[in-house]
PDB file of C-alpha atoms and ligand atoms in Angstrom:
ATOM      1  CA  MET N   1      10.589 -25.453  14.171  1.00 86.00           C
ATOM      2  CA  THR N   2      11.887 -22.148  12.897  1.00 92.00           C
ATOM      3  CA  VAL N   3      11.474 -19.061  15.058  1.00 92.00           C
ATOM      4  CA  LYS N   4      12.769 -15.613  14.222  1.00 91.00           C
ATOM      5  CA  PRO N   5      12.869 -13.101  17.106  1.00 89.00           C
ATOM      6  CA  TRP N   6      12.344  -9.571  15.810  1.00 89.00           C
ATOM      7  CA  HIS N   7      12.701  -6.427  17.928  1.00 88.00           C
ATOM      8  CA  GLY N   8      10.273  -7.417  20.636  1.00 84.00           C
ATOM      9  CA  GLY N   9       8.091  -9.547  18.358  1.00 85.00           C
ATOM     10  CA  GLU N  10       8.418 -13.043  16.945  1.00 90.00           C
ATOM     11  CA  LEU N  11       7.866 -14.800  13.621  1.00 92.00           C
ATOM     12  CA  ARG N  12       7.285 -18.519  13.254  1.00 92.00           C
ATOM     13  CA  ARG N  13       7.618 -20.525  10.060  1.00 92.00           C
ATOM     14  CA  ASP N  14       5.224 -23.266   9.030  1.00 90.00           C
ATOM     15  CA  ALA N  15       7.206 -26.414   8.245  1.00 90.00           C
ATOM     16  CA  GLU N  16       4.950 -27.500   5.378  1.00 87.00           C
ATOM     17  CA  THR N  17       4.358 -24.255   3.498  1.00 86.00           C
ATOM     18  CA  HIS N  18       7.366 -22.203   4.638  1.00 88.00           C
ATOM     19  CA  GLY N  19       4.826 -19.434   5.225  1.00 89.00           C
ATOM     20  CA  TRP N  20       5.524 -17.093   8.153  1.00 91.00           C
ATOM     21  CA  SER N  21       3.196 -16.067  10.961  1.00 91.00           C
ATOM     22  CA  ILE N  22       3.775 -13.017  13.138  1.00 89.00           C
ATOM     23  CA  LEU N  23       3.055 -13.427  16.838  1.00 88.00           C
ATOM     24  CA  ALA N  24       2.050 -10.040  18.166  1.00 80.00           C
ATOM     25  CA  ALA N  25       0.424 -10.465  21.567  1.00 73.00           C
ATOM     26  CA  GLY N  26       0.505  -6.691  22.147  1.00 65.00           C
ATOM     27  CA  ARG N  27      -1.880  -6.078  19.249  1.00 65.00           C
ATOM     28  CA  ALA N  28      -4.712  -7.903  21.034  1.00 63.00           C
ATOM     29  CA  ALA N  29      -5.107  -4.834  23.261  1.00 64.00           C
ATOM     30  CA  ARG N  30      -5.823  -2.419  20.420  1.00 64.00           C
ATOM     31  CA  PRO N  31      -9.307  -0.961  20.205  1.00 61.00           C
ATOM     32  CA  HIS N  32     -11.643  -2.758  17.798  1.00 55.00           C
ATOM     33  CA  VAL N  33     -14.224  -0.034  17.545  1.00 52.00           C
ATOM     34  CA  PRO N  34     -12.919   3.255  16.172  1.00 51.00           C
ATOM     35  CA  ALA N  35     -12.946   5.869  18.924  1.00 52.00           C
ATOM     36  CA  ARG N  36     -15.703   8.470  18.498  1.00 51.00           C
ATOM     37  CA  THR N  37     -14.318  11.006  20.920  1.00 63.00           C
ATOM     38  CA  GLY N  38     -10.930  11.827  22.353  1.00 80.00           C
ATOM     39  CA  CYS N  39      -8.923  10.889  19.260  1.00 91.00           C
ATOM     40  CA  PRO N  40      -5.306  10.275  20.357  1.00 92.00           C
ATOM     41  CA  LEU N  41      -3.925  11.259  16.929  1.00 94.00           C
ATOM     42  CA  CYS N  42      -5.585  14.686  16.698  1.00 94.00           C
ATOM     43  CA  PRO N  43      -3.271  17.549  17.755  1.00 93.00           C
ATOM     44  CA  GLY N  44      -4.377  19.201  20.981  1.00 88.00           C
ATOM     45  CA  PRO N  45      -4.777  18.433  24.650  1.00 86.00           C
ATOM     46  CA  GLY N  46      -6.104  14.897  24.014  1.00 85.00           C
ATOM     47  CA  GLU N  47      -3.163  13.949  21.786  1.00 90.00           C
ATOM     48  CA  ASP N  48      -1.550  10.776  23.009  1.00 91.00           C
ATOM     49  CA  THR N  49       0.942   9.055  20.732  1.00 93.00           C
ATOM     50  CA  PRO N  50       4.144   7.108  21.294  1.00 93.00           C
ATOM     51  CA  ALA N  51       7.455   8.765  20.363  1.00 94.00           C
ATOM     52  CA  GLU N  52       7.685  10.536  17.026  1.00 96.00           C
ATOM     53  CA  THR N  53      10.203   9.233  14.487  1.00 97.00           C
ATOM     54  CA  TRP N  54       9.723  11.812  11.722  1.00 98.00           C
ATOM     55  CA  ARG N  55       7.658  14.835  10.789  1.00 97.00           C
ATOM     56  CA  LEU N  56       6.950  17.049   7.823  1.00 97.00           C
ATOM     57  CA  ALA N  57       6.703  20.477   9.384  1.00 95.00           C
ATOM     58  CA  GLY N  58       3.868  22.810   8.453  1.00 90.00           C
ATOM     59  CA  ASP N  59       3.108  26.466   9.115  1.00 85.00           C
ATOM     60  CA  ASP N  60       1.352  25.553  12.317  1.00 81.00           C
ATOM     61  CA  GLY N  61       3.036  22.402  13.663  1.00 90.00           C
ATOM     62  CA  TRP N  62       3.128  19.378  11.375  1.00 95.00           C
ATOM     63  CA  ARG N  63       1.534  18.245   8.115  1.00 96.00           C
ATOM     64  CA  VAL N  64       2.417  14.541   8.341  1.00 98.00           C
ATOM     65  CA  ARG N  65       4.201  12.721  11.134  1.00 97.00           C
ATOM     66  CA  ALA N  66       5.363   9.199  11.898  1.00 97.00           C
ATOM     67  CA  VAL N  67       5.267   7.714  15.397  1.00 97.00           C
ATOM     68  CA  HIS N  68       5.972   4.322  16.903  1.00 95.00           C
ATOM     69  CA  ASN N  69       2.945   2.029  16.816  1.00 90.00           C
ATOM     70  CA  ARG N  70       1.410   1.605  20.260  1.00 86.00           C
ATOM     71  CA  TYR N  71       0.172  -1.858  19.339  1.00 81.00           C
ATOM     72  CA  ALA N  72       3.240  -2.831  17.376  1.00 79.00           C
ATOM     73  CA  LEU N  73       4.158  -6.069  15.623  1.00 81.00           C
ATOM     74  CA  SER N  74       7.713  -5.202  16.755  1.00 84.00           C
ATOM     75  CA  ASP N  75       9.849  -2.108  17.435  1.00 85.00           C
ATOM     76  CA  ARG N  76      10.078  -1.741  13.645  1.00 91.00           C
ATOM     77  CA  HIS N  77       6.431  -0.819  13.169  1.00 94.00           C
ATOM     78  CA  GLU N  78       5.312   2.791  12.792  1.00 96.00           C
ATOM     79  CA  VAL N  79       2.104   4.719  12.214  1.00 96.00           C
ATOM     80  CA  VAL N  80       2.055   7.529   9.670  1.00 98.00           C
ATOM     81  CA  ILE N  81      -0.458  10.155  10.818  1.00 97.00           C
ATOM     82  CA  GLU N  82      -1.511  11.511   7.463  1.00 98.00           C
ATOM     83  CA  SER N  83      -2.941  14.848   8.533  1.00 97.00           C
ATOM     84  CA  PRO N  84      -3.668  16.877  11.671  1.00 96.00           C
ATOM     85  CA  ARG N  85      -7.303  16.938  10.449  1.00 96.00           C
ATOM     86  CA  HIS N  86      -9.477  14.105  11.727  1.00 95.00           C
ATOM     87  CA  ASP N  87     -11.723  14.222   8.665  1.00 95.00           C
ATOM     88  CA  TRP N  88      -8.892  14.379   6.117  1.00 97.00           C
ATOM     89  CA  ASP N  89      -9.361  11.924   3.259  1.00 97.00           C
ATOM     90  CA  PRO N  90      -7.073  11.191   0.300  1.00 98.00           C
ATOM     91  CA  ALA N  91     -10.077  10.883  -2.027  1.00 97.00           C
ATOM     92  CA  THR N  92     -10.909  14.568  -1.519  1.00 97.00           C
ATOM     93  CA  ALA N  93      -7.626  16.118  -0.328  1.00 98.00           C
ATOM     94  CA  ALA N  94      -5.280  18.421  -2.234  1.00 98.00           C
ATOM     95  CA  VAL N  95      -2.889  16.490  -4.486  1.00 98.00           C
ATOM     96  CA  SER N  96       0.118  17.930  -2.631  1.00 97.00           C
ATOM     97  CA  GLU N  97      -1.269  16.586   0.673  1.00 98.00           C
ATOM     98  CA  VAL N  98      -1.671  13.082  -0.771  1.00 98.00           C
ATOM     99  CA  ALA N  99       1.866  13.404  -2.160  1.00 98.00           C
ATOM    100  CA  ASP N 100       3.111  14.353   1.331  1.00 98.00           C
ATOM    101  CA  VAL N 101       1.736  11.071   2.661  1.00 98.00           C
ATOM    102  CA  LEU N 102       3.432   9.107  -0.130  1.00 98.00           C
ATOM    103  CA  THR N 103       6.651  10.988   0.677  1.00 98.00           C
ATOM    104  CA  ALA N 104       6.303   9.941   4.321  1.00 98.00           C
ATOM    105  CA  TRP N 105       5.991   6.315   3.187  1.00 98.00           C
ATOM    106  CA  GLN N 106       9.190   6.697   1.162  1.00 98.00           C
ATOM    107  CA  VAL N 107      11.120   8.238   4.050  1.00 98.00           C
ATOM    108  CA  ARG N 108      10.015   5.659   6.615  1.00 98.00           C
ATOM    109  CA  HIS N 109      10.566   2.822   4.124  1.00 98.00           C
ATOM    110  CA  ARG N 110      14.164   3.927   3.704  1.00 98.00           C
ATOM    111  CA  ALA N 111      14.618   4.223   7.485  1.00 97.00           C
ATOM    112  CA  LEU N 112      13.118   0.850   8.375  1.00 97.00           C
ATOM    113  CA  ARG N 113      14.729  -1.208   5.639  1.00 96.00           C
ATOM    114  CA  ALA N 114      18.211  -0.756   7.096  1.00 92.00           C
ATOM    115  CA  ASP N 115      17.974  -3.965   9.115  1.00 92.00           C
ATOM    116  CA  ALA N 116      14.875  -5.553   7.544  1.00 96.00           C
ATOM    117  CA  ALA N 117      14.532  -8.044   4.692  1.00 97.00           C
ATOM    118  CA  GLN N 118      11.447  -6.236   3.454  1.00 96.00           C
ATOM    119  CA  VAL N 119       9.255  -3.363   4.571  1.00 97.00           C
ATOM    120  CA  ALA N 120       5.469  -3.429   4.352  1.00 97.00           C
ATOM    121  CA  VAL N 121       3.672  -0.143   3.692  1.00 98.00           C
ATOM    122  CA  PHE N 122      -0.090  -0.162   3.882  1.00 97.00           C
ATOM    123  CA  ARG N 123      -3.209   1.911   4.431  1.00 97.00           C
ATOM    124  CA  ASN N 124      -6.392   0.309   5.744  1.00 95.00           C
ATOM    125  CA  TYR N 125      -9.663   2.179   5.350  1.00 95.00           C
ATOM    126  CA  GLY N 126     -13.024   1.185   6.811  1.00 91.00           C
ATOM    127  CA  THR N 127     -13.851  -1.369   9.474  1.00 82.00           C
ATOM    128  CA  ALA N 128     -14.081  -4.203   6.906  1.00 76.00           C
ATOM    129  CA  ALA N 129     -10.421  -3.505   6.084  1.00 74.00           C
ATOM    130  CA  GLY N 130      -9.370  -3.740   9.711  1.00 73.00           C
ATOM    131  CA  ILE N 131      -9.044  -0.180  10.968  1.00 76.00           C
ATOM    132  CA  SER N 132      -9.042   0.395  14.703  1.00 74.00           C
ATOM    133  CA  LEU N 133      -8.673   4.216  14.675  1.00 83.00           C
ATOM    134  CA  SER N 134     -10.668   6.501  12.414  1.00 88.00           C
ATOM    135  CA  HIS N 135      -8.050   9.261  12.221  1.00 94.00           C
ATOM    136  CA  PRO N 136      -6.446   9.028   8.749  1.00 97.00           C
ATOM    137  CA  HIS N 137      -3.309   6.966   9.101  1.00 96.00           C
ATOM    138  CA  SER N 138      -1.188   4.317   7.445  1.00 97.00           C
ATOM    139  CA  GLN N 139       1.490   1.927   8.664  1.00 96.00           C
ATOM    140  CA  VAL N 140       5.055   0.969   7.837  1.00 97.00           C
ATOM    141  CA  ALA N 141       6.551  -2.251   9.218  1.00 96.00           C
ATOM    142  CA  GLY N 142       9.985  -3.770   8.712  1.00 96.00           C
ATOM    143  CA  LEU N 143      10.130  -7.568   8.614  1.00 95.00           C
ATOM    144  CA  PRO N 144      13.157  -9.833   9.074  1.00 95.00           C
ATOM    145  CA  VAL N 145      12.132 -12.321   6.366  1.00 95.00           C
ATOM    146  CA  LEU N 146      10.805 -12.421   2.821  1.00 95.00           C
ATOM    147  CA  SER N 147       7.308 -13.809   2.496  1.00 92.00           C
ATOM    148  CA  PRO N 148       6.929 -16.784   0.119  1.00 91.00           C
ATOM    149  CA  ALA N 149       4.927 -14.510  -2.220  1.00 91.00           C
ATOM    150  CA  THR N 150       7.691 -11.890  -2.296  1.00 93.00           C
ATOM    151  CA  ARG N 151      10.322 -14.570  -2.854  1.00 95.00           C
ATOM    152  CA  ARG N 152       8.347 -16.151  -5.687  1.00 95.00           C
ATOM    153  CA  GLY N 153       7.752 -12.757  -7.288  1.00 95.00           C
ATOM    154  CA  LEU N 154      11.491 -12.104  -7.243  1.00 97.00           C
ATOM    155  CA  GLU N 155      12.215 -15.473  -8.867  1.00 97.00           C
ATOM    156  CA  ILE N 156       9.666 -14.954 -11.629  1.00 98.00           C
ATOM    157  CA  ALA N 157      10.897 -11.437 -12.404  1.00 98.00           C
ATOM    158  CA  ARG N 158      14.538 -12.511 -12.379  1.00 97.00           C
ATOM    159  CA  GLU N 159      13.818 -15.449 -14.677  1.00 98.00           C
ATOM    160  CA  HIS N 160      11.948 -13.187 -17.113  1.00 98.00           C
ATOM    161  CA  HIS N 161      14.874 -10.766 -17.166  1.00 98.00           C
ATOM    162  CA  ALA N 162      17.396 -13.557 -17.671  1.00 98.00           C
ATOM    163  CA  THR N 163      15.414 -14.903 -20.627  1.00 98.00           C
ATOM    164  CA  THR N 164      14.376 -11.661 -22.319  1.00 98.00           C
ATOM    165  CA  GLY N 165      16.673  -8.967 -20.936  1.00 97.00           C
ATOM    166  CA  ARG N 166      13.581  -6.979 -19.995  1.00 97.00           C
ATOM    167  CA  CYS N 167      11.712  -6.010 -16.842  1.00 97.00           C
ATOM    168  CA  LEU N 168       8.539  -8.052 -16.358  1.00 97.00           C
ATOM    169  CA  ALA N 169       6.629  -5.207 -14.689  1.00 96.00           C
ATOM    170  CA  ASN N 170       7.400  -2.910 -17.625  1.00 96.00           C
ATOM    171  CA  ASP N 171       6.432  -5.606 -20.119  1.00 96.00           C
ATOM    172  CA  GLU N 172       3.145  -6.097 -18.291  1.00 95.00           C
ATOM    173  CA  LEU N 173       2.410  -2.366 -18.400  1.00 96.00           C
ATOM    174  CA  LYS N 174       3.101  -2.204 -22.114  1.00 96.00           C
ATOM    175  CA  ALA N 175       0.772  -5.156 -22.667  1.00 96.00           C
ATOM    176  CA  GLU N 176      -1.952  -3.468 -20.598  1.00 97.00           C
ATOM    177  CA  LEU N 177      -1.592  -0.255 -22.597  1.00 97.00           C
ATOM    178  CA  THR N 178      -1.772  -2.178 -25.874  1.00 97.00           C
ATOM    179  CA  THR N 179      -4.868  -4.105 -24.797  1.00 96.00           C
ATOM    180  CA  GLY N 180      -6.421  -1.049 -23.209  1.00 97.00           C
ATOM    181  CA  THR N 181      -9.565  -2.733 -21.847  1.00 98.00           C
ATOM    182  CA  ARG N 182      -8.302  -2.807 -18.245  1.00 98.00           C
ATOM    183  CA  ILE N 183      -6.863   0.713 -18.154  1.00 98.00           C
ATOM    184  CA  VAL N 184      -8.705   2.944 -15.707  1.00 98.00           C
ATOM    185  CA  TYR N 185      -6.446   5.997 -15.702  1.00 97.00           C
ATOM    186  CA  ALA N 186      -3.518   6.876 -17.915  1.00 96.00           C
ATOM    187  CA  ASP N 187      -1.655  10.118 -18.360  1.00 94.00           C
ATOM    188  CA  GLU N 188       1.838  10.993 -19.463  1.00 94.00           C
ATOM    189  CA  HIS N 189       3.378   9.652 -16.225  1.00 95.00           C
ATOM    190  CA  VAL N 190       1.036   7.306 -14.364  1.00 97.00           C
ATOM    191  CA  ILE N 191      -1.202   4.341 -15.106  1.00 97.00           C
ATOM    192  CA  ALA N 192      -3.951   2.657 -13.092  1.00 98.00           C
ATOM    193  CA  TYR N 193      -5.464  -0.599 -14.299  1.00 98.00           C
ATOM    194  CA  THR N 194      -7.350  -3.650 -13.137  1.00 98.00           C
ATOM    195  CA  PRO N 195      -5.020  -6.662 -13.345  1.00 97.00           C
ATOM    196  CA  PHE N 196      -5.768  -9.493 -15.793  1.00 97.00           C
ATOM    197  CA  ALA N 197      -6.066 -12.007 -12.922  1.00 96.00           C
ATOM    198  CA  PRO N 198      -7.259  -9.932  -9.969  1.00 96.00           C
ATOM    199  CA  THR N 199      -7.205 -11.152  -6.377  1.00 94.00           C
ATOM    200  CA  ALA N 200     -10.463  -9.320  -5.582  1.00 94.00           C
ATOM    201  CA  ASP N 201     -13.326  -7.567  -7.334  1.00 95.00           C
ATOM    202  CA  CYS N 202     -12.250  -4.204  -8.689  1.00 97.00           C
ATOM    203  CA  GLU N 203      -8.649  -4.560  -7.538  1.00 97.00           C
ATOM    204  CA  LEU N 204      -6.455  -1.806  -8.981  1.00 98.00           C
ATOM    205  CA  ARG N 205      -2.748  -1.396  -9.590  1.00 98.00           C
ATOM    206  CA  LEU N 206      -1.144   2.025  -9.887  1.00 98.00           C
ATOM    207  CA  THR N 207       2.337   2.759 -11.093  1.00 96.00           C
ATOM    208  CA  LEU N 208       4.542   4.979 -13.219  1.00 96.00           C
ATOM    209  CA  ARG N 209       4.819   4.338 -16.934  1.00 94.00           C
ATOM    210  CA  GLU N 210       8.379   3.101 -16.451  1.00 89.00           C
ATOM    211  CA  PRO N 211       8.668   2.111 -12.795  1.00 89.00           C
ATOM    212  CA  ARG N 212      12.079   1.259 -11.349  1.00 95.00           C
ATOM    213  CA  ALA N 213      12.599  -1.250  -8.560  1.00 97.00           C
ATOM    214  CA  ASP N 214      12.490   1.085  -5.577  1.00 98.00           C
ATOM    215  CA  PHE N 215       9.331   3.004  -4.683  1.00 98.00           C
ATOM    216  CA  ALA N 216      11.268   5.014  -2.077  1.00 98.00           C
ATOM    217  CA  ALA N 217      13.534   6.442  -4.788  1.00 97.00           C
ATOM    218  CA  ALA N 218      10.734   7.864  -6.960  1.00 97.00           C
ATOM    219  CA  PRO N 219      11.254  11.629  -7.319  1.00 97.00           C
ATOM    220  CA  ARG N 220       8.761  14.117  -5.879  1.00 97.00           C
ATOM    221  CA  HIS N 221       7.301  15.099  -9.251  1.00 96.00           C
ATOM    222  CA  SER N 222       6.483  11.432  -9.951  1.00 97.00           C
ATOM    223  CA  VAL N 223       5.034  11.086  -6.458  1.00 98.00           C
ATOM    224  CA  GLU N 224       2.750  14.038  -7.164  1.00 98.00           C
ATOM    225  CA  GLU N 225       1.547  12.482 -10.423  1.00 97.00           C
ATOM    226  CA  LEU N 226       0.916   9.246  -8.551  1.00 98.00           C
ATOM    227  CA  ALA N 227      -0.970  11.167  -5.848  1.00 98.00           C
ATOM    228  CA  ARG N 228      -3.210  12.780  -8.477  1.00 98.00           C
ATOM    229  CA  CYS N 229      -4.043   9.346  -9.897  1.00 98.00           C
ATOM    230  CA  LEU N 230      -4.583   7.805  -6.460  1.00 98.00           C
ATOM    231  CA  ARG N 231      -6.968  10.562  -5.438  1.00 98.00           C
ATOM    232  CA  ALA N 232      -8.935  10.157  -8.665  1.00 97.00           C
ATOM    233  CA  VAL N 233      -9.350   6.388  -8.411  1.00 98.00           C
ATOM    234  CA  LEU N 234     -10.228   6.536  -4.704  1.00 98.00           C
ATOM    235  CA  ALA N 235     -12.948   9.061  -5.511  1.00 97.00           C
ATOM    236  CA  ALA N 236     -14.206   6.864  -8.371  1.00 97.00           C
ATOM    237  CA  LEU N 237     -14.303   3.798  -6.107  1.00 97.00           C
ATOM    238  CA  ARG N 238     -16.221   5.745  -3.484  1.00 96.00           C
ATOM    239  CA  ALA N 239     -18.762   6.930  -6.032  1.00 95.00           C
ATOM    240  CA  GLU N 240     -19.170   3.488  -7.605  1.00 96.00           C
ATOM    241  CA  PHE N 241     -19.393   1.381  -4.427  1.00 95.00           C
ATOM    242  CA  ASP N 242     -20.768   3.737  -1.775  1.00 93.00           C
ATOM    243  CA  ASP N 243     -17.569   4.404   0.167  1.00 94.00           C
ATOM    244  CA  PRO N 244     -16.119   0.885   0.364  1.00 95.00           C
ATOM    245  CA  ALA N 245     -13.474  -0.268   2.809  1.00 95.00           C
ATOM    246  CA  TYR N 246     -10.119  -0.890   1.149  1.00 96.00           C
ATOM    247  CA  ASN N 247      -6.513  -1.873   1.677  1.00 96.00           C
ATOM    248  CA  LEU N 248      -3.804  -0.002  -0.175  1.00 98.00           C
ATOM    249  CA  VAL N 249      -0.329  -1.545  -0.182  1.00 98.00           C
ATOM    250  CA  VAL N 250       3.023  -0.754  -1.752  1.00 98.00           C
ATOM    251  CA  HIS N 251       4.874  -3.457  -3.654  1.00 97.00           C
ATOM    252  CA  THR N 252       8.527  -2.524  -3.955  1.00 97.00           C
ATOM    253  CA  ALA N 253      11.994  -4.024  -3.966  1.00 97.00           C
ATOM    254  CA  PRO N 254      13.034  -5.948  -0.858  1.00 97.00           C
ATOM    255  CA  THR N 255      16.214  -4.760   0.858  1.00 97.00           C
ATOM    256  CA  GLY N 256      19.255  -5.296  -1.356  1.00 97.00           C
ATOM    257  CA  PHE N 257      17.205  -5.276  -4.576  1.00 97.00           C
ATOM    258  CA  GLU N 258      16.661  -1.506  -4.805  1.00 97.00           C
ATOM    259  CA  ASP N 259      18.645  -1.263  -8.047  1.00 97.00           C
ATOM    260  CA  ALA N 260      17.511  -4.575  -9.565  1.00 97.00           C
ATOM    261  CA  PRO N 261      16.804  -4.002 -13.268  1.00 97.00           C
ATOM    262  CA  PHE N 262      14.190  -6.755 -13.263  1.00 97.00           C
ATOM    263  CA  LEU N 263      11.787  -5.190 -10.738  1.00 98.00           C
ATOM    264  CA  GLY N 264       9.154  -2.459 -10.990  1.00 97.00           C
ATOM    265  CA  TRP N 265       7.247  -1.082  -7.992  1.00 97.00           C
ATOM    266  CA  GLY N 266       3.507  -0.572  -7.859  1.00 97.00           C
ATOM    267  CA  LEU N 267       0.604   0.233  -5.555  1.00 98.00           C
ATOM    268  CA  GLN N 268      -2.125  -2.353  -5.083  1.00 98.00           C
ATOM    269  CA  LEU N 269      -5.564  -1.076  -4.108  1.00 98.00           C
ATOM    270  CA  VAL N 270      -8.057  -3.706  -2.996  1.00 96.00           C
ATOM    271  CA  PRO N 271     -11.610  -2.619  -2.189  1.00 96.00           C
ATOM    272  CA  ARG N 272     -13.218  -4.956   0.337  1.00 93.00           C
ATOM    273  CA  LEU N 273     -16.456  -5.649  -1.517  1.00 90.00           C
ATOM    274  CA  ALA N 274     -16.782  -9.320  -0.553  1.00 82.00           C
ATOM    275  CA  ILE N 275     -15.471 -11.585   2.196  1.00 78.00           C
ATOM    276  CA  ALA N 276     -12.956 -14.255   1.217  1.00 70.00           C
ATOM    277  CA  ALA N 277     -14.403 -17.645   2.090  1.00 77.00           C
ATOM    278  CA  GLY N 278     -13.682 -21.354   2.129  1.00 82.00           C
ATOM    279  CA  LEU N 279     -12.435 -21.804  -1.430  1.00 83.00           C
ATOM    280  CA  GLU N 280      -9.783 -19.149  -0.872  1.00 85.00           C
ATOM    281  CA  LEU N 281      -8.778 -20.831   2.373  1.00 84.00           C
ATOM    282  CA  ALA N 282      -8.756 -24.320   0.849  1.00 87.00           C
ATOM    283  CA  THR N 283      -6.783 -23.424  -2.255  1.00 88.00           C
ATOM    284  CA  GLY N 284      -5.320 -19.937  -1.888  1.00 84.00           C
ATOM    285  CA  ILE N 285      -7.126 -19.081  -5.122  1.00 89.00           C
ATOM    286  CA  PRO N 286      -9.266 -15.932  -4.946  1.00 90.00           C
ATOM    287  CA  VAL N 287     -12.688 -15.804  -6.554  1.00 89.00           C
ATOM    288  CA  VAL N 288     -13.805 -12.647  -8.335  1.00 92.00           C
ATOM    289  CA  THR N 289     -17.348 -12.140  -9.531  1.00 92.00           C
ATOM    290  CA  VAL N 290     -16.853  -9.235 -11.918  1.00 95.00           C
ATOM    291  CA  ALA N 291     -14.453  -9.425 -14.873  1.00 97.00           C
ATOM    292  CA  PRO N 292     -11.643  -6.865 -14.486  1.00 97.00           C
ATOM    293  CA  GLU N 293     -12.470  -5.497 -17.956  1.00 98.00           C
ATOM    294  CA  ARG N 294     -15.963  -4.645 -16.722  1.00 98.00           C
ATOM    295  CA  SER N 295     -14.663  -3.161 -13.444  1.00 97.00           C
ATOM    296  CA  ALA N 296     -12.251  -0.982 -15.426  1.00 98.00           C
ATOM    297  CA  ALA N 297     -15.057   0.252 -17.691  1.00 98.00           C
ATOM    298  CA  ARG N 298     -17.203   1.171 -14.683  1.00 97.00           C
ATOM    299  CA  LEU N 299     -14.400   3.159 -13.051  1.00 97.00           C
ATOM    300  CA  ARG N 300     -13.462   4.827 -16.355  1.00 97.00           C
ATOM    301  CA  ASN N 301     -17.056   6.034 -16.645  1.00 96.00           C
ATOM    302  CA  ARG N 302     -16.909   7.412 -13.099  1.00 96.00           C
ATOM    303  CA  LEU N 303     -13.671   9.248 -13.849  1.00 96.00           C
ATOM    304  CA  ALA N 304     -15.101  10.665 -17.067  1.00 94.00           C
ATOM    305  CA  ALA N 305     -18.227  11.826 -15.221  1.00 92.00           C
ATOM    306  CA  ALA N 306     -16.100  13.458 -12.503  1.00 87.00           C
ATOM    307  CA  ALA N 307     -14.047  15.297 -15.120  1.00 82.00           C
ATOM    308  CA  VAL N 308     -17.094  16.897 -16.755  1.00 72.00           C
TER     309      VAL N 308
HETATM  310 ZN1   ZN L 401      -8.253  12.454  15.111  1.00 95.40          ZN
END
């Protein structure tokens, strides 16, 4: 039985799958219904957050701040409060504000990876995606181990590089651009597309045209281009699916692989349009009901309509 203590939390490894589970008893106490009044993340007299770890100062206080997570998986788990405004939303916000949030993710990723094997960065939106507070926020959590999926992804990318001398993520992007049917958004810098074998209906991936291994090292001008794309696809998803819940996660190099020539970072955006059921549980194989080519066409139409 393998147990890994981790800054006040604990991970346990399954002997048969080598998959890890996080035991986080403290998270059971978190609210399940988003608070309607007395938001603890809004600035003002009702503000009630654990200690701050970082802030982006604004004219009148802060624009984005990171605090320890009250219901943490471990002491390496922070909340990024994305705006002082309770009704702030990345689908409608100024591009620079969305970029500020992405910058916060980069800064806290760099801080938390110092003693972690990998750092998870994610934004949950909507009750179906697991939110417990309605104030716009995201989370950054350092973990002491690599998940089997991360490990396998590393192996596949390394093997591809050893065989071809090229980066798999970049090769995949080039193939997507050549095919074109799954591209949702493409400009000089950034691409969003529905993957060939999606894990959910209308799943999207967003990245730079030539992504390097480390998301946290992307320069501000690239982050702003990414923010523009993210805002556009979030607005298109909202228009197409009536404000769906979603999970947005960052896939980037694990600690020690920041300069690996065989890796490319990307954002994965998964709208929660259906509930995973027994087949997924039995086999680990997701079922999608709409071909990604069709999903891409629908979102392209939305983006074109929004641009008119
Ligand atoms: Zn609030």
